[in-house]
mmCIF file of C-alpha atoms in Angstrom:
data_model
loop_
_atom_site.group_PDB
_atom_site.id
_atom_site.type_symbol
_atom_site.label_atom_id
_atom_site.label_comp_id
_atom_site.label_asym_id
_atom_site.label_seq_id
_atom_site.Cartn_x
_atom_site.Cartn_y
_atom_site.Cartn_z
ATOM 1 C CA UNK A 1 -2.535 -22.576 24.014
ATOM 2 C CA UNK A 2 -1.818 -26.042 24.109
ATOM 3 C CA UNK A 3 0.618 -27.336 21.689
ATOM 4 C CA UNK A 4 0.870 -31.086 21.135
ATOM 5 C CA UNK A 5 3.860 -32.809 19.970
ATOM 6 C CA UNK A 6 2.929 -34.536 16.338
ATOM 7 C CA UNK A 7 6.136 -35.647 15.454
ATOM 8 C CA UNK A 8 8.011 -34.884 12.708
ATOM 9 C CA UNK A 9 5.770 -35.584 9.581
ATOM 10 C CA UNK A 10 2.625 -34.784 11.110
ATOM 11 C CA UNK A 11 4.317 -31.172 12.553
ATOM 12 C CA UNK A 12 5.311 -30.841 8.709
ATOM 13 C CA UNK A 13 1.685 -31.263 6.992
ATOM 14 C CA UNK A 14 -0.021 -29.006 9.829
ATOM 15 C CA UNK A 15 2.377 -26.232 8.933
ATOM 16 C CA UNK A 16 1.889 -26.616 5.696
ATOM 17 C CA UNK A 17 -1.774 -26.603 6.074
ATOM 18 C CA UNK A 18 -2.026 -24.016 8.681
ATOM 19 C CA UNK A 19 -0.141 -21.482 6.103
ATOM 20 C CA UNK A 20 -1.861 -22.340 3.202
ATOM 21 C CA UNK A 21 -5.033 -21.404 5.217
ATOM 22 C CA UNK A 22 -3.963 -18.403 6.150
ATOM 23 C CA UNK A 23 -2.930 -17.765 2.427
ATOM 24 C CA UNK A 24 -6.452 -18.720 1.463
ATOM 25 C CA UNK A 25 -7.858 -16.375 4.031
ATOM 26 C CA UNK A 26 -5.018 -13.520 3.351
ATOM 27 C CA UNK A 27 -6.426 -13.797 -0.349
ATOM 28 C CA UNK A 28 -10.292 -13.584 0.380
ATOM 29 C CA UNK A 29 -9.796 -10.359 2.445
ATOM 30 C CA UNK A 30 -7.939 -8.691 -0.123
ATOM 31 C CA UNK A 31 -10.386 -9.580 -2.726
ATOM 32 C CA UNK A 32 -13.540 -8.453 -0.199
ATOM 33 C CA UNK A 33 -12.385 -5.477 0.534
ATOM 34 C CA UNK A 34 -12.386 -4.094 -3.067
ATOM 35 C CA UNK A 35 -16.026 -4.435 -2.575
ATOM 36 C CA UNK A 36 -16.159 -1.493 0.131
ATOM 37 C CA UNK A 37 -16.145 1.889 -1.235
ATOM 38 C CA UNK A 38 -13.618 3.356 0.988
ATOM 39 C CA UNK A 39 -12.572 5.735 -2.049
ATOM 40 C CA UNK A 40 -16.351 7.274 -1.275
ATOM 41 C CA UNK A 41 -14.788 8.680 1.970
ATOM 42 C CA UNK A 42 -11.575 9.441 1.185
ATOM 43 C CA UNK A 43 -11.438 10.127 -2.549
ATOM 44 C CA UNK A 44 -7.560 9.199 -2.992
ATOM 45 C CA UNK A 45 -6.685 6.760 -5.739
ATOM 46 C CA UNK A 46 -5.386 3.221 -5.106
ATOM 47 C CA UNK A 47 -6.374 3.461 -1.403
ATOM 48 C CA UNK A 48 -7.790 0.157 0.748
ATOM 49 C CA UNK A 49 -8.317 -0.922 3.754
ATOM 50 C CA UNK A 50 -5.432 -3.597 4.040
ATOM 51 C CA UNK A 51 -7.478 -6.361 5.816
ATOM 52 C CA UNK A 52 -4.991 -8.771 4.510
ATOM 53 C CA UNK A 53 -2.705 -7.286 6.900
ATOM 54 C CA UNK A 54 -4.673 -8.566 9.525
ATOM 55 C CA UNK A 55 -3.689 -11.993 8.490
ATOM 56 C CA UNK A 56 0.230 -10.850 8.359
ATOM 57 C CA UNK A 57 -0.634 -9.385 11.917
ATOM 58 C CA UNK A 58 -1.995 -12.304 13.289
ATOM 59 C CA UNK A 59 0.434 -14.737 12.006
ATOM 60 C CA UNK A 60 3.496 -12.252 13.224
ATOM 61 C CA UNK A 61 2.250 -12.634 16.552
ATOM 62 C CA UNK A 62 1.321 -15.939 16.695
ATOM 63 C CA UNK A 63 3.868 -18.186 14.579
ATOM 64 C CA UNK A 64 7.232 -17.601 14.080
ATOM 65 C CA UNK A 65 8.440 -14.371 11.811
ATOM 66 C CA UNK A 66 9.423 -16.870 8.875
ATOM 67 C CA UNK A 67 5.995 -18.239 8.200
ATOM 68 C CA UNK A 68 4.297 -14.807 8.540
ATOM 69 C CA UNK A 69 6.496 -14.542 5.424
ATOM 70 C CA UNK A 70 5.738 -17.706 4.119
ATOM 71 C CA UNK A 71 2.251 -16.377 3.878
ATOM 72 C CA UNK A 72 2.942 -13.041 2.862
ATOM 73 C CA UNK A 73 4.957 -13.653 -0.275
ATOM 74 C CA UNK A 74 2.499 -16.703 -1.762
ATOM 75 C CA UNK A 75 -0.351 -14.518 -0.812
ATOM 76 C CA UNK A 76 1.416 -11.763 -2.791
ATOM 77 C CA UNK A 77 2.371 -13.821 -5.982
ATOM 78 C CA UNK A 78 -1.495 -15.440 -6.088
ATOM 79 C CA UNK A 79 -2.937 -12.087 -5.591
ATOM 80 C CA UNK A 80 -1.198 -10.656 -8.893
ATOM 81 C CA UNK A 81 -2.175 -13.634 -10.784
ATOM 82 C CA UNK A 82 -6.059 -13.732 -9.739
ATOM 83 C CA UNK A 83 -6.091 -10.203 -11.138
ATOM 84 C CA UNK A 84 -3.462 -7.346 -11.300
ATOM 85 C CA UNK A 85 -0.544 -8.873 -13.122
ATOM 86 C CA UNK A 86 3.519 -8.164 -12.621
ATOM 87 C CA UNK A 87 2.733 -4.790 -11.929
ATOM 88 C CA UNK A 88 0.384 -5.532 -9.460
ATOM 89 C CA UNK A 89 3.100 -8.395 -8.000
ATOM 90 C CA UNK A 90 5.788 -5.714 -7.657
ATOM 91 C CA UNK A 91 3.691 -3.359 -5.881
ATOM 92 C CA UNK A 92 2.701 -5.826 -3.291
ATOM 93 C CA UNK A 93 5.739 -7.405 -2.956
ATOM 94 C CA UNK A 94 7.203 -4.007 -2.019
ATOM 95 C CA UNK A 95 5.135 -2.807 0.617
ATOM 96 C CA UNK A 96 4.133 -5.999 1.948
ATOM 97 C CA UNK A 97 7.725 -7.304 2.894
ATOM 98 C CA UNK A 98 8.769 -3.741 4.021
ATOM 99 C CA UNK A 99 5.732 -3.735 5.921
ATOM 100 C CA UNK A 100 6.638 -7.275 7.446
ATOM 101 C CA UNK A 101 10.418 -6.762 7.949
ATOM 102 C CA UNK A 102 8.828 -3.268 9.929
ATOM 103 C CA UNK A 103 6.144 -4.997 11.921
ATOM 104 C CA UNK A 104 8.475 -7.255 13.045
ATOM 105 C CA UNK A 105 11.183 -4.936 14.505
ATOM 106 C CA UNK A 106 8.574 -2.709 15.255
ATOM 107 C CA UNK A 107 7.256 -5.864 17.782
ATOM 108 C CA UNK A 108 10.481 -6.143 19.709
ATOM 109 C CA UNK A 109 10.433 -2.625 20.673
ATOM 110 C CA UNK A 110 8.449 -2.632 24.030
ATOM 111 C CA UNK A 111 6.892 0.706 23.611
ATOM 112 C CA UNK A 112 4.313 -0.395 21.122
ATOM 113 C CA UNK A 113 1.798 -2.459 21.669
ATOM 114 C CA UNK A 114 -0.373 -4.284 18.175
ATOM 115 C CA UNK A 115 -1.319 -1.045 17.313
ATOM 116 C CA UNK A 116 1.659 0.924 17.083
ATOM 117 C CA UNK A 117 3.305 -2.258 15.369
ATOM 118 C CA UNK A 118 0.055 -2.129 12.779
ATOM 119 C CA UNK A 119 0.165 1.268 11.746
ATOM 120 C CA UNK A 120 3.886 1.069 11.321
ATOM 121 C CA UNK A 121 3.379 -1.617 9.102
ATOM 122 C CA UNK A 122 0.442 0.136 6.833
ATOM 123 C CA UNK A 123 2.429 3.368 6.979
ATOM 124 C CA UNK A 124 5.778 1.023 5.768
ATOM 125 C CA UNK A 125 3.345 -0.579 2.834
ATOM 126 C CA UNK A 126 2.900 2.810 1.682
ATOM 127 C CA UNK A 127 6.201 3.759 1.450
ATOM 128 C CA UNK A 128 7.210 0.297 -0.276
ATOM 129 C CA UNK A 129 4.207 0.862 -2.865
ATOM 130 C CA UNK A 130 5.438 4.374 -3.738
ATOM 131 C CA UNK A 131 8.937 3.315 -3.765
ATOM 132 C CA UNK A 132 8.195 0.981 -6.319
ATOM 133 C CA UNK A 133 6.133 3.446 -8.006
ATOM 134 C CA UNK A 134 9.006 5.809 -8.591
ATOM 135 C CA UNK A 135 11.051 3.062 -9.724
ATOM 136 C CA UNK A 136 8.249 1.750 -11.985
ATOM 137 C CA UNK A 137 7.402 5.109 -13.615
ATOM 138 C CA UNK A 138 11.149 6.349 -13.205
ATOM 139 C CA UNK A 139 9.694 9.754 -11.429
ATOM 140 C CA UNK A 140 9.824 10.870 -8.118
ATOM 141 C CA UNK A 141 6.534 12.930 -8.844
ATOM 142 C CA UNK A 142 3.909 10.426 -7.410
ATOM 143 C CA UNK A 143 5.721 10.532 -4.116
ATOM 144 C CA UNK A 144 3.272 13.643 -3.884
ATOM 145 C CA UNK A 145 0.855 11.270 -2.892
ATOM 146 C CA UNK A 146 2.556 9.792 -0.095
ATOM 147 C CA UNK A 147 1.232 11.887 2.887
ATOM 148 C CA UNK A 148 -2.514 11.409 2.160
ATOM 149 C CA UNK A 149 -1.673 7.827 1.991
ATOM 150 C CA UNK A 150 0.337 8.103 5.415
ATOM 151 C CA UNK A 151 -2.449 10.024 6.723
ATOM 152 C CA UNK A 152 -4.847 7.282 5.719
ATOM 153 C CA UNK A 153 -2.576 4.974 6.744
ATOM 154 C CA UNK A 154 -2.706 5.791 10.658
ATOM 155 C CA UNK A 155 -6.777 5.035 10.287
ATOM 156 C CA UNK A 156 -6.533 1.513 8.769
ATOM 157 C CA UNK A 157 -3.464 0.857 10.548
ATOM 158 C CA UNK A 158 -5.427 0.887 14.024
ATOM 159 C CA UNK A 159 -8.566 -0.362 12.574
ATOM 160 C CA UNK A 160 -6.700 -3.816 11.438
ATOM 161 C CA UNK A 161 -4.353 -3.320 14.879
ATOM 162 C CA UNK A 162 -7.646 -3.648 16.701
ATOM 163 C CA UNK A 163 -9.440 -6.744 14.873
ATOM 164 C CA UNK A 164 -6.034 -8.334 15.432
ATOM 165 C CA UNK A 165 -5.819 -7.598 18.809
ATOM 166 C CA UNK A 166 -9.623 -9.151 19.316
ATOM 167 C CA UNK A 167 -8.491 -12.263 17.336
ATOM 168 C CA UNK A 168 -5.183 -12.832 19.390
ATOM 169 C CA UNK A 169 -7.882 -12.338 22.328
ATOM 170 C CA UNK A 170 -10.032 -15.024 21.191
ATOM 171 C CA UNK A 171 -7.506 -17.600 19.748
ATOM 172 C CA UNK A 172 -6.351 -19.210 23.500
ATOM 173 C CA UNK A 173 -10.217 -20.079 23.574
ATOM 174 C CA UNK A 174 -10.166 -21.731 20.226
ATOM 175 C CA UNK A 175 -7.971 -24.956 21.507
ATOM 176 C CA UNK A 176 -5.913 -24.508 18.334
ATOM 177 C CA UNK A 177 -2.737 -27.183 18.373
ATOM 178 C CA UNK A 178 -0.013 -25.603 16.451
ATOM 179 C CA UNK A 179 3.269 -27.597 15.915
ATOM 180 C CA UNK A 180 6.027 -27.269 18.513
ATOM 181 C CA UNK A 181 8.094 -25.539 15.258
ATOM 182 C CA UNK A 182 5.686 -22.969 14.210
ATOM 183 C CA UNK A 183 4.925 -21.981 17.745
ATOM 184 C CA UNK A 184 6.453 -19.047 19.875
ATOM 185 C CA UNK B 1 1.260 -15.828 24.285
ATOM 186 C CA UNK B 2 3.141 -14.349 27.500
ATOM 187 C CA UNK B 3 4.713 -10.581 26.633
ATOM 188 C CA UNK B 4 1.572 -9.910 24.206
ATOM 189 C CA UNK B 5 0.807 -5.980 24.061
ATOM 190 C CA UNK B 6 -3.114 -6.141 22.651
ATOM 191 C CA UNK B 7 -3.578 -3.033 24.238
ATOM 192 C CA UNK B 8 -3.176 0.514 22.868
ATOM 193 C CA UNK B 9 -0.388 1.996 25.174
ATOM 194 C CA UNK B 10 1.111 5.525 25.508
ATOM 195 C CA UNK B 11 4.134 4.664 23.529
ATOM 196 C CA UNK B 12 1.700 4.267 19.905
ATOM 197 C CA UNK B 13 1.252 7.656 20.361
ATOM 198 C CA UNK B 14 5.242 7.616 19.046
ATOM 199 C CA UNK B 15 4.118 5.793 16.144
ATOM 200 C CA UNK B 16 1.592 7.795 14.655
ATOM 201 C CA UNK B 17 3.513 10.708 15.871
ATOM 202 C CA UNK B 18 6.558 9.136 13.479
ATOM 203 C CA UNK B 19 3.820 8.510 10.639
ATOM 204 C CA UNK B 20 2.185 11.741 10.535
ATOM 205 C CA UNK B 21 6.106 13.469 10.863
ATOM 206 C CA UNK B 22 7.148 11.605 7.901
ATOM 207 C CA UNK B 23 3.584 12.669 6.221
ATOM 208 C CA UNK B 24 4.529 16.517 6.844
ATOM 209 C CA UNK B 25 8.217 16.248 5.512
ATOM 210 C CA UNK B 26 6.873 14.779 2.544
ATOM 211 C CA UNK B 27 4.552 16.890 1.783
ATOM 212 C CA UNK B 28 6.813 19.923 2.378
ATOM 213 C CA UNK B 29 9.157 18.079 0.162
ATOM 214 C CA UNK B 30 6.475 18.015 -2.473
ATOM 215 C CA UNK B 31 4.918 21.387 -2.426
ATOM 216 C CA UNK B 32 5.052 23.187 -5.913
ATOM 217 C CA UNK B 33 7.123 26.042 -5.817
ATOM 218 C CA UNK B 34 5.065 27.487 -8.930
ATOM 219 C CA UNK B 35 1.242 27.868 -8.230
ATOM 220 C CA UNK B 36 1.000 30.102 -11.340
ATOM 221 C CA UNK B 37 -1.202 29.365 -14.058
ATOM 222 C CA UNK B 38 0.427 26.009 -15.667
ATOM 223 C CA UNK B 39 1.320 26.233 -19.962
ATOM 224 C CA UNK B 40 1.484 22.903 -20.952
ATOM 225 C CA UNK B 41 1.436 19.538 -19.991
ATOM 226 C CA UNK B 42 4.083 16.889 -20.630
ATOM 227 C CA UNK B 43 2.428 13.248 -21.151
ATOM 228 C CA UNK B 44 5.196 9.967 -20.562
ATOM 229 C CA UNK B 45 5.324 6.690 -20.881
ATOM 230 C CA UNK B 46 7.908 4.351 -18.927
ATOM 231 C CA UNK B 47 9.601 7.347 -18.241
ATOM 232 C CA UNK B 48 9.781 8.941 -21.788
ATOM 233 C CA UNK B 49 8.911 12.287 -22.872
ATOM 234 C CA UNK B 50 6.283 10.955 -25.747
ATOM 235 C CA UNK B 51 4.077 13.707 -26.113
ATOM 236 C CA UNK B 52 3.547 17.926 -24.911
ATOM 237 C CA UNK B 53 0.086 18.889 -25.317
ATOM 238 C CA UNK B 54 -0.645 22.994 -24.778
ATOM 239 C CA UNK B 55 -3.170 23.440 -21.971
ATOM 240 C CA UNK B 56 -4.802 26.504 -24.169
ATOM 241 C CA UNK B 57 -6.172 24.537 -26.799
ATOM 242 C CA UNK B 58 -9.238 21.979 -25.825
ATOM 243 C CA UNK B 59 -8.589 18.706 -27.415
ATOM 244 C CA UNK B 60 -9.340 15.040 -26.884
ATOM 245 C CA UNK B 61 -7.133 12.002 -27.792
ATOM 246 C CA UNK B 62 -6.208 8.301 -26.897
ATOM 247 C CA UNK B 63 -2.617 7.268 -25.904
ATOM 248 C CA UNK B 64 -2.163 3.931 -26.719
ATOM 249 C CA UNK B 65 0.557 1.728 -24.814
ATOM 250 C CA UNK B 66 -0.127 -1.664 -22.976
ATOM 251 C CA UNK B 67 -3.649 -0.030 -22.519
ATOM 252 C CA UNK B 68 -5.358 3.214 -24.164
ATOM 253 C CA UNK B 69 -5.879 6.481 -22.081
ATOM 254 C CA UNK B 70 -8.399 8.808 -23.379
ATOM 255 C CA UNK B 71 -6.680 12.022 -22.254
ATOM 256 C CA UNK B 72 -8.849 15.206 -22.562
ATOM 257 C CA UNK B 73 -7.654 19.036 -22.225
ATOM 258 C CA UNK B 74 -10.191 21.792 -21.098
ATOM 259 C CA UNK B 75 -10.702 25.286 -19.893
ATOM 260 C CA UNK B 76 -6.858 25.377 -18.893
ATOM 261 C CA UNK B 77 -7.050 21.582 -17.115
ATOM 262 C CA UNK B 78 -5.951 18.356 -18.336
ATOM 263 C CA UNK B 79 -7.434 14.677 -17.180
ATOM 264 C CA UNK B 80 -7.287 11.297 -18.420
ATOM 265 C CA UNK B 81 -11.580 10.666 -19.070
ATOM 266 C CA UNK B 82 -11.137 7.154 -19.727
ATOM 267 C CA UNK B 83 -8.871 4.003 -19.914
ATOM 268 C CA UNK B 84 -9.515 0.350 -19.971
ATOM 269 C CA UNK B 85 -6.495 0.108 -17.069
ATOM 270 C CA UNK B 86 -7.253 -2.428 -14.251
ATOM 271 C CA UNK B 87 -8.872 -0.104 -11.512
ATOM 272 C CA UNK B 88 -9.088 3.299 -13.512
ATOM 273 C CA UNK B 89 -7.420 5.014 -10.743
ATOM 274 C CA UNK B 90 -5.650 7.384 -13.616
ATOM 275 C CA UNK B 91 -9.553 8.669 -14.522
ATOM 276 C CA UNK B 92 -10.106 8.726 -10.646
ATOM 277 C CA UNK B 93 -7.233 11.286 -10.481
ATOM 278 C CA UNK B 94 -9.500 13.937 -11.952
ATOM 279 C CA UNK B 95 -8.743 17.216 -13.067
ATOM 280 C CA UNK B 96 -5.263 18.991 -12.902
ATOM 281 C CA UNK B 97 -4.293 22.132 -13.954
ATOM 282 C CA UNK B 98 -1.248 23.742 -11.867
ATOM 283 C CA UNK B 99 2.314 23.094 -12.133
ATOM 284 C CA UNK B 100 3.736 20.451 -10.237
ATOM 285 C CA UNK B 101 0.780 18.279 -10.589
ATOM 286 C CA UNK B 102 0.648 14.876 -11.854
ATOM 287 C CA UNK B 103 -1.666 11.834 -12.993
ATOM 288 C CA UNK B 104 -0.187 8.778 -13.039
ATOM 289 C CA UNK B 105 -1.717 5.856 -14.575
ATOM 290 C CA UNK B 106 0.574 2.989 -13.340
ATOM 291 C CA UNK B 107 -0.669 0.119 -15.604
ATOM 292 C CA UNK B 108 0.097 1.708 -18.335
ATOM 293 C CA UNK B 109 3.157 3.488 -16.683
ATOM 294 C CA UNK B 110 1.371 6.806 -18.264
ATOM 295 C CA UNK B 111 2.163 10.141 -16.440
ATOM 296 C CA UNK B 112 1.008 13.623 -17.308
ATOM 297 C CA UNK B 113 3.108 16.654 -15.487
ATOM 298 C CA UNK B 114 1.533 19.694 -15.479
ATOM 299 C CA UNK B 115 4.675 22.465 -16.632
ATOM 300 C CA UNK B 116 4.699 25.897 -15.934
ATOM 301 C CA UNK B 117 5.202 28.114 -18.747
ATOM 302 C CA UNK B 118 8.861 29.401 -18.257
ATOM 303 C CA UNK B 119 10.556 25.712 -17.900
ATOM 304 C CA UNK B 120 11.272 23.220 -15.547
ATOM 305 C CA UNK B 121 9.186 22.157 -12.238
ATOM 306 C CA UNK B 122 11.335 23.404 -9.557
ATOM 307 C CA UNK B 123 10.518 21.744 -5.987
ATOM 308 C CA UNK B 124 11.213 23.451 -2.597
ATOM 309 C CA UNK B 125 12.659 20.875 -1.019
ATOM 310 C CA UNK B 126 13.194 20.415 2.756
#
């Protein structure tokens, strides 16, 4: 990848603008994938896909671990107010930074490639969104739910490991400049 | 982009092996140690004992809190029929009727436990 040097104003805008794309894009998954019926197949409530993990995925891998959080927490806080409310923020903001903080010890572990560091990360949202939900609901009863999730969890976990993989693939081909500071 | 794994490698294996461990300890965890016909059902809200409905007698009524659950109890089973929740995942829960089992309706923070007749839910736990 080729990685220009934009000095320091111009390196600070293109961040900015790089993660608020990925926000954008983070937040258009999340809200397209309510759209597939995934409870048809698996009829378990509250399940999804994760696609928006794809976005955490890609940006893990590609910028440094602080702006994969950078995206993850905005994307988190604008998701609850499009639709879900402070429920819906705590939920999200619980699995999706233990998911983060596991993807990205999970990726310095040479053992596992993007998929093993995906499903990690989708079985770790799980156990962040039940977490909260015992807190929440002050009951340790809907932790009965956990292992169909974690079951699940090992499907969409290599389905979004594998688009990520195929965009990492593609992304040396799409002459993409990122500043020297975002950059690994 | 120079130590990149993009490919699935033996050592994922270990992952989902850890996932679906963690799955099976859970679920032990969680299995009911009373499969017996349940007795009544205990209905809270934010973690508050606000209501105990007998699972003999068929009746229908709404449970108001920062949204209404229409909670409905029939031929021994209990369900929440309809609520006006973000995602209705509490009506998606369906039909419950054995001790140990719960719907949760987390907008609301709603849950009905399903009680056996001679107390307390115990849990094997291991």
């Amino acid at each position: 990848m080729s990685i220009l040097w934009w000095g320091e104003m111009m390196g600070k805008t293109k961040q900015i603008a790089i993660c608020a794309m990925l926000i954008a894009l983070a937040l258009a998954l999340s809200y397209t994938e309510r759209f597939i019926p995934l409870q048809m197949i698996f009829p378990l409530p509250g399940i999804k896909l994760g696609l928006a993990n794809i976005v955490t995925l890609v940006a893990l891998y590609l910028l440094k671990t602080r702006h994969a959080f950078m995206i993850l927490i905005p994307r988190c806080v604008f998701g609850a107010l499009f639709g879900g409310g402070i429920t819906a923020l705590m939920f999200s903001l619980c699995g999706g930074i233990l998911a983060l903080s596991v993807m990205a010890f999970a990726k310095k572990i040479p053992a596992f490639s993007i998929y093993g560091v995906s499903i990690l990360g989708a079985a770790a949202h799980n156990v962040g969104q039940i977490l909260a939900a015992m807190v929440l609901m002050r009951s340790i009863f809907i932790g009965a739910y956990l292992p169909y999730l974690l079951l699940i969890a090992i499907l969409t976990g290599f389905l979004t490991g594998s688009i990520s993989a195929g965009i990492l693939r593609a992304v040396p081909y799409a002459h993409i400049s990122l500043p020297a500071e975002m950059s690994k | 982009m120079h130590s990149v794994r993009l490919r699935f490698q033996k050592g994922d294996a270990f992952a989902i092996a850890a996932v679906l461990l963690l799955a099976v300890m859970v679920f032990v965890a969680f299995i009911p140690s009373d499969n017996g016909s349940a007795a009544y059902a205990e209905i809270y809200l934010d973690g508050e004992i606000v209501r105990t409905v007998s699972l003999a007698e068929e009746q229908e009524f709404t449970l108001a809190s920062d949204y209404n659950n229409t909670i409905t109890v029939a031929d021994g089973k209990i369900a929440v029929t309809a609520s006006d929740c973000p995602g209705t995942d509490c009506v998606g829960c369906g039909w419950i009727g054995s001790s140990g089992r719960s719907v949760v309706c987390l907008p609301n923070g709603m849950e009905i436990r399903v009680i056996a007749q001679d107390g307390d839910v115990d849990f094997v736990v291991g």
